[in-house]
Structure formats: C-alpha cells, structure tokens
Amino acid sequence: MNISYYDFQNLPDQQTQYNLVINQGRIMNEKIIDNLKYALYEVSYFSVEIIYNTKSNKIAGMNIFQNRSVYST
C-alpha cells in the first residue's frame, strides 16, 4: 500500500496512523534509551518513528519524516 505523507498526516486519528505503520511499515532501526524504545519504520515514501514506553507498554509518541530524496532529480 502506498500512502502519501499528506494523506497519512490527514488520517482520522493517531490510532489509525499507528495501526498503518505497524501493519504496513518496514522496520528500519530500533534503539532503547532508559524506558523508551524508538522504532523507525519506512512507510511508502516517508519514515515514521514510534516511541514506546517499555515500562508501561504504551506508545509515548510519534514523529513523521519526509524522505527528501524522493523529491530530488
């Protein structure tokens, strides 16, 4: 499934975004710092970092990054 950065940003809620990333994204990197696990996913033509709180086993946040190389010629 290909979804644009813009369409992803405009999904109805964060839970929908999380579900799409976890089910359709490709994990690129993970690291754990203190009680936080940072997981970087590639989704279509952008990347999403999901931050998990390993102590409470809940999602603590999310960052979305445009992959600039898509736009270079």
mmCIF file of C-alpha atoms in Angstrom:
data_model
loop_
_atom_site.group_PDB
_atom_site.id
_atom_site.type_symbol
_atom_site.label_atom_id
_atom_site.label_comp_id
_atom_site.label_asym_id
_atom_site.label_seq_id
_atom_site.Cartn_x
_atom_site.Cartn_y
_atom_site.Cartn_z
ATOM 1 C CA MET A 1 0.000 0.000 0.000
ATOM 2 C CA ASN A 2 1.335 3.412 -0.944
ATOM 3 C CA ILE A 3 0.076 6.369 1.013
ATOM 4 C CA SER A 4 1.391 9.883 0.642
ATOM 5 C CA TYR A 5 2.897 11.870 3.502
ATOM 6 C CA TYR A 6 -0.011 14.309 3.212
ATOM 7 C CA ASP A 7 -2.684 11.586 3.281
ATOM 8 C CA PHE A 8 -1.001 9.931 6.274
ATOM 9 C CA GLN A 9 -0.988 13.237 8.166
ATOM 10 C CA ASN A 10 -4.712 13.591 7.447
ATOM 11 C CA LEU A 11 -5.837 10.165 8.664
ATOM 12 C CA PRO A 12 -8.722 10.476 11.147
ATOM 13 C CA ASP A 13 -6.713 9.799 14.329
ATOM 14 C CA GLN A 14 -3.353 8.711 15.718
ATOM 15 C CA GLN A 15 -4.545 5.162 16.385
ATOM 16 C CA THR A 16 -5.230 4.750 12.665
ATOM 17 C CA GLN A 17 -1.738 6.090 11.930
ATOM 18 C CA TYR A 18 -0.122 3.706 14.451
ATOM 19 C CA ASN A 19 -2.007 0.729 13.041
ATOM 20 C CA LEU A 20 -0.976 1.554 9.476
ATOM 21 C CA VAL A 21 2.686 1.957 10.453
ATOM 22 C CA ILE A 22 2.852 -1.245 12.488
ATOM 23 C CA ASN A 23 0.944 -3.354 9.948
ATOM 24 C CA GLN A 24 2.260 -1.897 6.662
ATOM 25 C CA GLY A 25 5.580 -0.271 7.544
ATOM 26 C CA ARG A 26 9.013 -1.835 7.299
ATOM 27 C CA ILE A 27 11.130 -1.593 10.450
ATOM 28 C CA MET A 28 14.429 0.127 9.728
ATOM 29 C CA ASN A 29 16.015 0.609 13.145
ATOM 30 C CA GLU A 30 15.337 0.255 16.865
ATOM 31 C CA LYS A 31 17.077 1.559 19.946
ATOM 32 C CA ILE A 32 16.245 1.658 23.638
ATOM 33 C CA ILE A 33 17.167 4.581 25.862
ATOM 34 C CA ASP A 34 16.113 4.283 29.505
ATOM 35 C CA ASN A 35 12.460 3.166 29.417
ATOM 36 C CA LEU A 36 11.831 4.319 25.848
ATOM 37 C CA LYS A 37 12.143 2.216 22.712
ATOM 38 C CA TYR A 38 12.489 4.171 19.463
ATOM 39 C CA ALA A 39 11.403 2.223 16.387
ATOM 40 C CA LEU A 40 11.922 3.734 12.934
ATOM 41 C CA TYR A 41 9.642 2.477 10.165
ATOM 42 C CA GLU A 42 9.648 3.144 6.438
ATOM 43 C CA VAL A 43 6.141 3.702 5.088
ATOM 44 C CA SER A 44 5.723 4.398 1.361
ATOM 45 C CA TYR A 45 7.907 7.444 0.723
ATOM 46 C CA PHE A 46 8.310 8.732 4.275
ATOM 47 C CA SER A 47 9.518 7.477 7.656
ATOM 48 C CA VAL A 48 7.747 7.243 10.996
ATOM 49 C CA GLU A 49 9.388 6.933 14.389
ATOM 50 C CA ILE A 50 7.192 5.387 17.061
ATOM 51 C CA ILE A 51 8.284 5.814 20.659
ATOM 52 C CA TYR A 52 7.178 3.087 23.070
ATOM 53 C CA ASN A 53 7.324 3.340 26.846
ATOM 54 C CA THR A 54 8.619 -0.124 27.754
ATOM 55 C CA LYS A 55 7.708 0.307 31.420
ATOM 56 C CA SER A 56 4.001 0.999 30.801
ATOM 57 C CA ASN A 57 3.929 -0.908 27.468
ATOM 58 C CA LYS A 58 2.226 2.035 25.742
ATOM 59 C CA ILE A 59 3.008 4.288 22.805
ATOM 60 C CA ALA A 60 4.566 7.513 24.083
ATOM 61 C CA GLY A 61 4.772 9.447 20.817
ATOM 62 C CA MET A 62 5.321 9.546 17.104
ATOM 63 C CA ASN A 63 7.448 11.591 14.684
ATOM 64 C CA ILE A 64 6.916 11.699 10.926
ATOM 65 C CA PHE A 65 9.739 12.498 8.494
ATOM 66 C CA GLN A 66 9.536 13.247 4.798
ATOM 67 C CA ASN A 67 12.214 11.462 2.777
ATOM 68 C CA ARG A 68 13.660 14.359 0.814
ATOM 69 C CA SER A 69 15.416 12.112 -1.732
ATOM 70 C CA VAL A 70 12.021 11.310 -3.269
ATOM 71 C CA TYR A 71 11.826 14.889 -4.495
ATOM 72 C CA SER A 72 15.354 15.192 -5.909
ATOM 73 C CA THR A 73 16.044 14.790 -9.568
#
